[in-house]
Short mmCIF file of C-alpha atoms in Angstrom, two decimals:
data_model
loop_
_atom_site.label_atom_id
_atom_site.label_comp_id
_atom_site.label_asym_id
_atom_site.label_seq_id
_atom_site.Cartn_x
_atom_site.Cartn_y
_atom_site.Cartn_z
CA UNK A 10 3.83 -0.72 10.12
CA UNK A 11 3.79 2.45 12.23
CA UNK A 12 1.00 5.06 11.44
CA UNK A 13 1.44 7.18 8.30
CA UNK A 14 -1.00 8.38 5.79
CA UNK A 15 -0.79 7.72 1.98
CA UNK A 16 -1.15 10.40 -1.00
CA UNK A 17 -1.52 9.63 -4.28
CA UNK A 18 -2.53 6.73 -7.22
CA UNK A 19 -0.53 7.25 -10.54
CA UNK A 20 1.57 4.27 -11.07
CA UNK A 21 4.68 3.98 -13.77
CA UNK A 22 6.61 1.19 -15.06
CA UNK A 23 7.04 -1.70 -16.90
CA UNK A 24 4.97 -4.71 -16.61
CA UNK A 25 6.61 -7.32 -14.53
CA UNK A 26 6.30 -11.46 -16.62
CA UNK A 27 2.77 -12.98 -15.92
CA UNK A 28 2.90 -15.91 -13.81
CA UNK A 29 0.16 -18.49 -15.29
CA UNK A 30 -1.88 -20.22 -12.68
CA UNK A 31 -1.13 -23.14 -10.85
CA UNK A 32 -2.47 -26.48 -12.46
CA UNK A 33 -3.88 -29.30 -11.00
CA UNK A 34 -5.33 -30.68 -8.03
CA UNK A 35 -3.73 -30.24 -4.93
CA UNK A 36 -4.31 -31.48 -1.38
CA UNK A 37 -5.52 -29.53 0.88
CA UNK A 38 -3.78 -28.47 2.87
CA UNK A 39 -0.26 -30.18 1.62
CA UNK A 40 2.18 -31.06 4.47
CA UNK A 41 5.06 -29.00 4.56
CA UNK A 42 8.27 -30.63 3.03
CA UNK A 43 10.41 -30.65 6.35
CA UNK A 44 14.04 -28.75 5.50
CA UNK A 45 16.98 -29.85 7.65
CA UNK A 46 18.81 -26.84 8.69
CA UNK A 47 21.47 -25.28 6.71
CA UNK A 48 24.96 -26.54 7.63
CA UNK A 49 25.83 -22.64 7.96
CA UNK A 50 22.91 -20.49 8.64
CA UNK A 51 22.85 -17.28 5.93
CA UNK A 52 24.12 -14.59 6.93
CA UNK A 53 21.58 -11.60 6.68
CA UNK A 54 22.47 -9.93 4.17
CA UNK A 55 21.03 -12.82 2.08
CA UNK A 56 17.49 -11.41 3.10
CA UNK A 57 16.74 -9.58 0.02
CA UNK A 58 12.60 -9.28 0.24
CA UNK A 59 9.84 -7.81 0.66
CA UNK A 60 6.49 -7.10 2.79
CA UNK A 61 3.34 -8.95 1.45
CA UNK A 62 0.56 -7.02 3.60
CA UNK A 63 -3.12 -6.69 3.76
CA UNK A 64 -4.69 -3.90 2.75
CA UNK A 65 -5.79 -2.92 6.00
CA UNK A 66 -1.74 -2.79 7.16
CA UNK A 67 -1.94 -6.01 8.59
CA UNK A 68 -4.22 -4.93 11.61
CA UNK A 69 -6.66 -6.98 11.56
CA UNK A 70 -9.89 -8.13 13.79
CA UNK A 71 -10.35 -10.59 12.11
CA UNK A 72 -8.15 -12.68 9.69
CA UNK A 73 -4.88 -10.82 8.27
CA UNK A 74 -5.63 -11.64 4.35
CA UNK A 75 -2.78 -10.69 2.16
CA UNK A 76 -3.18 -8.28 -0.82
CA UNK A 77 -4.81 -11.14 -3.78
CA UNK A 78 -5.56 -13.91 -1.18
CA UNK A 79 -9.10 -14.30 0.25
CA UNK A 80 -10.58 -16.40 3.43
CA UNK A 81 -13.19 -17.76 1.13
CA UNK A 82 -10.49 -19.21 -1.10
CA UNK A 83 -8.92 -22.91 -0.36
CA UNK A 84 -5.75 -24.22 -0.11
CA UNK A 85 -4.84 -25.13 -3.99
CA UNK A 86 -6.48 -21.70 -5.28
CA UNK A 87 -4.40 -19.77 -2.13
CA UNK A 88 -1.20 -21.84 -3.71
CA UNK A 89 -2.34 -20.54 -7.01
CA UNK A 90 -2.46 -17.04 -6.47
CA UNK A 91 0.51 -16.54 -4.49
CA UNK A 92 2.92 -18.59 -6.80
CA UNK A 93 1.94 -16.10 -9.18
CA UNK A 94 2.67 -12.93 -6.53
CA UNK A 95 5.77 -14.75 -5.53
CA UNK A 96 6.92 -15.29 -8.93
CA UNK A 97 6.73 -11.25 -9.35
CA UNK A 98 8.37 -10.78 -6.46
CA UNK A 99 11.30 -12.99 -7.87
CA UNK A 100 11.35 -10.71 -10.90
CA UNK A 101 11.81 -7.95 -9.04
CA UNK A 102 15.07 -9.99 -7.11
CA UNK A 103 13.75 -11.03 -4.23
CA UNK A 104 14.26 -13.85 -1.92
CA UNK A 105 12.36 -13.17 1.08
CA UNK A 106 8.63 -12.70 1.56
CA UNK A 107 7.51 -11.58 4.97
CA UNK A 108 3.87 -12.58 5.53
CA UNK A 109 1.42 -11.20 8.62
CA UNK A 110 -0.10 -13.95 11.21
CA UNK A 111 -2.45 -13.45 13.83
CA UNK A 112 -4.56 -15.70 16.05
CA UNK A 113 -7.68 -15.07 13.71
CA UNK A 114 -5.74 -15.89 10.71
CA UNK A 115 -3.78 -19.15 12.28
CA UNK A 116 -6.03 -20.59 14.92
CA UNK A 117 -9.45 -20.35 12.35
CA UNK A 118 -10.40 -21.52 9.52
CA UNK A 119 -8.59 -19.58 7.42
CA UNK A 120 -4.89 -20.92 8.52
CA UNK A 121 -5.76 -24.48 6.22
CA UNK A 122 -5.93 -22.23 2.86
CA UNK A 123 -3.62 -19.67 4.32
CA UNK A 124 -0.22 -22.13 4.73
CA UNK A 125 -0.82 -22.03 0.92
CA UNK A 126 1.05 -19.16 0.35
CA UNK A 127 3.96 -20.04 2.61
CA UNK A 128 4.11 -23.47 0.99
CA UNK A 129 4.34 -21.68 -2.26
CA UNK A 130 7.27 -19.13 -1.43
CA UNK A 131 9.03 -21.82 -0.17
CA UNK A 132 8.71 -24.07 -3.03
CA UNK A 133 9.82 -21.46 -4.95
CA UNK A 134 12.85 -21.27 -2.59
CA UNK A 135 12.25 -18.18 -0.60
CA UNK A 136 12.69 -17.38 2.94
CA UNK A 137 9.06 -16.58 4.61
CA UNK A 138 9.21 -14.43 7.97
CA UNK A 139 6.04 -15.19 9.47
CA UNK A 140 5.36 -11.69 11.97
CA UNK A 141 2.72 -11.57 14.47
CA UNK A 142 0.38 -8.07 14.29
CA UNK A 143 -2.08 -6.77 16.73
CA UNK A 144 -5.91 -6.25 15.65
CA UNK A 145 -6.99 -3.05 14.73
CA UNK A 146 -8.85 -2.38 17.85
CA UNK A 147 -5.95 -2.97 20.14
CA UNK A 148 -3.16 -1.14 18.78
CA UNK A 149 -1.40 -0.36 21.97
CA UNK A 150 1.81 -2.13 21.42
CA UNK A 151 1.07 -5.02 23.28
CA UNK A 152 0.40 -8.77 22.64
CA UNK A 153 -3.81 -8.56 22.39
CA UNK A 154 -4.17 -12.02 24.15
CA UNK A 155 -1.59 -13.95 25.50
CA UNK A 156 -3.50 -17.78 25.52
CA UNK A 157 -4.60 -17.37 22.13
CA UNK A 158 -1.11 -15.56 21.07
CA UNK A 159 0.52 -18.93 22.59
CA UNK A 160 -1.70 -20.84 20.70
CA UNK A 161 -0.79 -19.57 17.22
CA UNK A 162 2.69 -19.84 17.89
CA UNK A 163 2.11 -23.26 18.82
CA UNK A 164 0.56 -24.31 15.76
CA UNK A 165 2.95 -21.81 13.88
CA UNK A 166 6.23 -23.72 14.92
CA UNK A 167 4.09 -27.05 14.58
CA UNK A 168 4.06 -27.04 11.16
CA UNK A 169 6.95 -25.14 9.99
CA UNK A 170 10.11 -25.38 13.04
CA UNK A 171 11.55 -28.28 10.28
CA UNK A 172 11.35 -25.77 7.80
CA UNK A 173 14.75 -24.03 7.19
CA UNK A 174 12.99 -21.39 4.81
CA UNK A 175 10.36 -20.54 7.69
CA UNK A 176 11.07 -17.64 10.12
CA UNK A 177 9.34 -16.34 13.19
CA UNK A 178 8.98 -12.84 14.54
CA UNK A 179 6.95 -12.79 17.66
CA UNK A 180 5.41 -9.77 17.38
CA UNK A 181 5.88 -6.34 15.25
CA UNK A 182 6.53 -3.43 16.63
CA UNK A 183 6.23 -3.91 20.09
CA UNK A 184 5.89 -0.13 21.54
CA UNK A 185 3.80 -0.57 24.45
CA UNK A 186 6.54 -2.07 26.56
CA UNK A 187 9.80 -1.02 28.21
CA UNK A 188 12.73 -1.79 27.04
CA UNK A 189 12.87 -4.63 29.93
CA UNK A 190 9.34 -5.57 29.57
CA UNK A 191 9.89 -6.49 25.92
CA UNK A 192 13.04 -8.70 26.37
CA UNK A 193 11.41 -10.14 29.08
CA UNK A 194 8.34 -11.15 26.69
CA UNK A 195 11.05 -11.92 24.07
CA UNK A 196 13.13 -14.27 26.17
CA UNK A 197 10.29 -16.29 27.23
CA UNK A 198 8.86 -16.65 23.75
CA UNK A 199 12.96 -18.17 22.68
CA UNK A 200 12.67 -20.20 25.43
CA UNK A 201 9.28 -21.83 24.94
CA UNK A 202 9.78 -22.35 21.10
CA UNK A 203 13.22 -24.24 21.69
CA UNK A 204 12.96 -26.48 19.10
CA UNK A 205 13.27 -23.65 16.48
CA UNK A 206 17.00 -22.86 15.66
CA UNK A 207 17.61 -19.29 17.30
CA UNK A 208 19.07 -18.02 13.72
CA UNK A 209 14.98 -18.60 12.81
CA UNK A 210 14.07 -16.24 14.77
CA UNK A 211 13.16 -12.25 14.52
CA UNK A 212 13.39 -10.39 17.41
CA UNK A 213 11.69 -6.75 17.00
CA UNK A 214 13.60 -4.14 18.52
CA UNK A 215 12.60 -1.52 20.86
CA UNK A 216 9.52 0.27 20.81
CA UNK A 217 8.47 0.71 16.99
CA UNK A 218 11.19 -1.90 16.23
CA UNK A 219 13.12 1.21 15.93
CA UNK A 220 15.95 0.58 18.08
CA UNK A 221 17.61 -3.27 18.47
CA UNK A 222 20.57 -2.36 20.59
CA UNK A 223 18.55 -3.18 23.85
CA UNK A 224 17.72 -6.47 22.64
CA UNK A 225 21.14 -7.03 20.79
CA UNK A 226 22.28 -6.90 24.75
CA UNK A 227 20.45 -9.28 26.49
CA UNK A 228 22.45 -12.52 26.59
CA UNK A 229 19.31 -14.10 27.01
CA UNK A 230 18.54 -13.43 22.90
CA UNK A 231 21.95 -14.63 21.97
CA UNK A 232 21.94 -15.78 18.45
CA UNK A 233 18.58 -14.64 17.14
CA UNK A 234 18.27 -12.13 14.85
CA UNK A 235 17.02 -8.78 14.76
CA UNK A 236 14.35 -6.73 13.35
CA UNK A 237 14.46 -3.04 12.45
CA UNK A 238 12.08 -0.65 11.01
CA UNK A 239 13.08 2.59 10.25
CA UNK A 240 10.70 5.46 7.89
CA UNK A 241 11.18 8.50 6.29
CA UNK A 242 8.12 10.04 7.61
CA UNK A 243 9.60 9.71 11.25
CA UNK A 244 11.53 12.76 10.07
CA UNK A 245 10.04 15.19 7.41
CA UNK A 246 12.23 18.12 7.57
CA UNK A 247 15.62 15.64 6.95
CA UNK A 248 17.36 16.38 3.18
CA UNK A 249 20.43 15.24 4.16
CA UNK A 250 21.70 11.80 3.17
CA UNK A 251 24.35 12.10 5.37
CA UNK A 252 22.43 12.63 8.62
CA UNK A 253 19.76 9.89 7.60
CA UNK A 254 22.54 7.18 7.40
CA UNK A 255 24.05 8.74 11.02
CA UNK A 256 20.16 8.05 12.06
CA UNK A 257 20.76 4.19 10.93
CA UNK A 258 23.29 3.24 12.29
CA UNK A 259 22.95 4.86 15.77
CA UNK A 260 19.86 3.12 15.63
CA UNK A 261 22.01 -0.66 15.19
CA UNK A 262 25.21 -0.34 16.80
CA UNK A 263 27.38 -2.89 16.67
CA UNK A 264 24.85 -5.06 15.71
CA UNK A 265 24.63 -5.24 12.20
CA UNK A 266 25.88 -8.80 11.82
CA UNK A 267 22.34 -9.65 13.47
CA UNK A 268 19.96 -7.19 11.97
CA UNK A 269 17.26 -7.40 9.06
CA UNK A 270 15.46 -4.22 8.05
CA UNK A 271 12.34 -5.70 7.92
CA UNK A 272 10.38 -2.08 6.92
CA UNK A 273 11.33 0.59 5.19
CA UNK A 274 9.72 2.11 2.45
CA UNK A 275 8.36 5.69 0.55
CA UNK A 276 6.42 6.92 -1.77
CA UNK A 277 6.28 4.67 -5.15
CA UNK A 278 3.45 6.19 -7.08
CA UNK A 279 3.83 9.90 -7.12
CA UNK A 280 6.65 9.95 -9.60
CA UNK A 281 9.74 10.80 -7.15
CA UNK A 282 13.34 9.55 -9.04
CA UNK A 283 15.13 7.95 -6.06
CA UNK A 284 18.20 7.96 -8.59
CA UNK A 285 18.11 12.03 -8.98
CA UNK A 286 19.46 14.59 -6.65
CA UNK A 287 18.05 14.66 -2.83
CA UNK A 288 17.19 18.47 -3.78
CA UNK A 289 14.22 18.73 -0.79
CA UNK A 290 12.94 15.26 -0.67
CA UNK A 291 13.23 13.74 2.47
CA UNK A 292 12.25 10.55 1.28
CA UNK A 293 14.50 10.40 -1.86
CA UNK A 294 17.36 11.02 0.97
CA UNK A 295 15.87 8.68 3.25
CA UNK A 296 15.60 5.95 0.68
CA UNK A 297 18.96 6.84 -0.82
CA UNK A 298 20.86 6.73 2.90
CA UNK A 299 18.82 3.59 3.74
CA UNK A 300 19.96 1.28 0.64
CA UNK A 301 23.39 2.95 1.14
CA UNK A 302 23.40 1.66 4.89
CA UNK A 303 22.04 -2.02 3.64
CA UNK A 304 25.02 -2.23 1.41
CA UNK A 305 27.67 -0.78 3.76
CA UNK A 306 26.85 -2.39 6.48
CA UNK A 307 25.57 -6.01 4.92
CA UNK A 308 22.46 -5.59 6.58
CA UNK A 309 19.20 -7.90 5.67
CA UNK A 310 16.29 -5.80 3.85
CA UNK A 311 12.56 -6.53 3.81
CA UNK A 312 11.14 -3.18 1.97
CA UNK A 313 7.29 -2.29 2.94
CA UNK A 314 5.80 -3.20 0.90
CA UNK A 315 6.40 -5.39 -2.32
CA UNK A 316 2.48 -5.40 -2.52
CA UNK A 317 -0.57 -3.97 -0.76
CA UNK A 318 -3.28 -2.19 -2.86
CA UNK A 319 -3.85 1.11 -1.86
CA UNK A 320 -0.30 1.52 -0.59
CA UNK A 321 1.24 4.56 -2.10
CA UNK A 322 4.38 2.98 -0.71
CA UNK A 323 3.63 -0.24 -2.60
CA UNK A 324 6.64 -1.14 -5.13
CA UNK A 325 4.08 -2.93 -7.00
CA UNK A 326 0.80 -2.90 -8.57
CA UNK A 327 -1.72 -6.39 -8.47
CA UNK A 328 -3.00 -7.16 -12.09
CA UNK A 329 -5.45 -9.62 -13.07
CA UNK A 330 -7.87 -11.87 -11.60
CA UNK A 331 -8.80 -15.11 -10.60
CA UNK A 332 -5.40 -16.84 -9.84
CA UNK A 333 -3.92 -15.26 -13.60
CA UNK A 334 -2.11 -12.43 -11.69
CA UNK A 335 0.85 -10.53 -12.11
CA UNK A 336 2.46 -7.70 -10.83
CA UNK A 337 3.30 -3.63 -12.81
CA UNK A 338 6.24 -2.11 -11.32
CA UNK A 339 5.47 1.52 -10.16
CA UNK A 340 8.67 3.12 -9.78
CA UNK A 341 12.04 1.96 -11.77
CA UNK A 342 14.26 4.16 -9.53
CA UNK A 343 13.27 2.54 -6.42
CA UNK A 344 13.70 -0.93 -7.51
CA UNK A 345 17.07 0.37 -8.71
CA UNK A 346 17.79 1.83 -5.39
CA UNK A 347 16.78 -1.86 -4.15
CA UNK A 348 19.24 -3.77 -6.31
CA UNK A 349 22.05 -1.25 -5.34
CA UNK A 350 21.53 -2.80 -1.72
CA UNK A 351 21.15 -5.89 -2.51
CA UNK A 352 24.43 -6.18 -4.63
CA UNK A 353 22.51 -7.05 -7.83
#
């Protein structure tokens, strides 16, 4: 996610079903059930999800640890604690998780526990968009390393290219290149990982992901998909609904057919009633001319995020401990706004 600072604690909302913890033993870690790939792929606007982050916003030195999940924890107690989080997520009606990698978190230790919470969305039956993040004292936009970048996407495709629920971005928000530069890096990246379908792939767009046309246009990245990010705190002086959608679209073109909003988000916890009149909230316009856009235009959606503590943007709250979690809905109106996109 792009910088932005965060204001504010109070939650409100109902409390979302406990999931109980995962019994039994369980190997560790268990192979991943190959999928054979859907007949017809689905189109994106069945990408109904959310973010899963860390709470450092996914920047990382070292391992990128999910919101619940720890590095000391193994595989069957990683499974444990994010069937519960994905069962909340469910609740909430989602079908898409999108979980951070980086080299740290997939070339270490950490990646034998870690596959536990893919392997649980997935059992579950949602789509997991695996997205590569920088560490936190990089930040410049840029793949940190490419061997050791190379390597996790190695071992990344390894395990999962049979999956049909797994999906790759090769890197978020890729603002330190040029347009050109980043196609470039995108292109080679299709090409090396051939053996994954191209409709399993996430292609960020331009800059802060903020723009796909430029990579919608290269022939090159024919038939991948595309990842967006747009925020309300780009623009704080918008109250119009209107000129937020205009903002969307000029931002996808005529490429909606290929493109998953894979962040957006505002405020959750300070009480604002996305339902209500825009009055002079940019984000209740924002938010209200972004779930109008997913709808209109059939786009995919990936709101940031479902779950990070200390997110005031967070649609949800963590509960419990141990692997007896469970997730309190902070804001009603925004999950409403959510299942007016998604058609539900």
């Amino acid at each position: 996610m792009s910088q932005r600072n965060h204001r504010g604690t109070a939650c409100v909302g109902a409390l979302l079903a406990c999931a109980t913890a995962f019994g039994g033993a369980l190997a560790s870690p268990a192979v991943a059930s190959p999928a054979s790939r859907p007949a017809t792929p689905p189109p994106v606007s069945d990408f109904k999800g959310v973010n899963w982050a860390d709470p450092r916003d996914n920047y990382a030195d070292d391992a990128v640890v999910p919101s619940g999940l720890s590095t000391t924890d193994n595989y069957a107690t990683t499974y444990a604690k994010s069937k519960a989080i994905i069962t909340g997520f469910s609740e909430l009606g989602a079908n898409t998780v999108r979980l951070p990698v980086n080299p740290t978190s997939v070339n270490g230790p950490f990646w034998k526990s870690y596959r536990g919470a893919i392997d649980a969305a997935t059992a579950k039956g949602f789509k997991v968009i695996l997205g590569y993040w920088e560490a936190d004292n990089a930040k410049d936009g840029k793949i940190d390393d490419q061997a050791t970048w190379n390597q996790m996407w190695a071992r990344i495709t390894s395990a999962y290219a049979h999956n049909s629920k797994v999906y790759f971005e090769p890197m978020n928000e890729p603002f330190g290149y040029t347009a050109q530069e980043w196609t470039d890096v995108a292109a080679q990246w299709v090409s090396t990982y051939r053996k994954v379908p191209r409709d399993r792939m996430l292609i960020g767009g331009y800059k802060y992901s903020e723009d796909v046309k430029p990579v919608c246009a290269d022939p090159r990245l024919k038939g991948t998909r595309l990842a967006l990010h747009n925020y309300g705190f780009w623009h704080t002086d918008w109250t119009s609904v209107d000129q937020w959608k205009a903002d969307f679209k000029a931002r996808i073109g005529d490429c909606a057919s290929r493109t998953i909003l894979d962040e957006f988000g505002a405020s959750m916890t300070t009480g604002l009633d996305y339902n209500g009149p825009v009055g002079t909230s940019n984000e209740v316009a924002y938010i209200q001319a972004a779930t109008d856009t997913i709808r209109e235009l059939g786009l995919g959606s990936v709101y940031w995020p479902g779950l990070r503590n200390g997110d005031t943007y967070s649609l949800t709250t963590l509960q419990g401990t141990g692997t007896k979690l469970s997730l309190k809905l902070n804001n009603q109106s925004g999950l409403d706004r959510l299942h007016y996109a998604w058609k539900q």
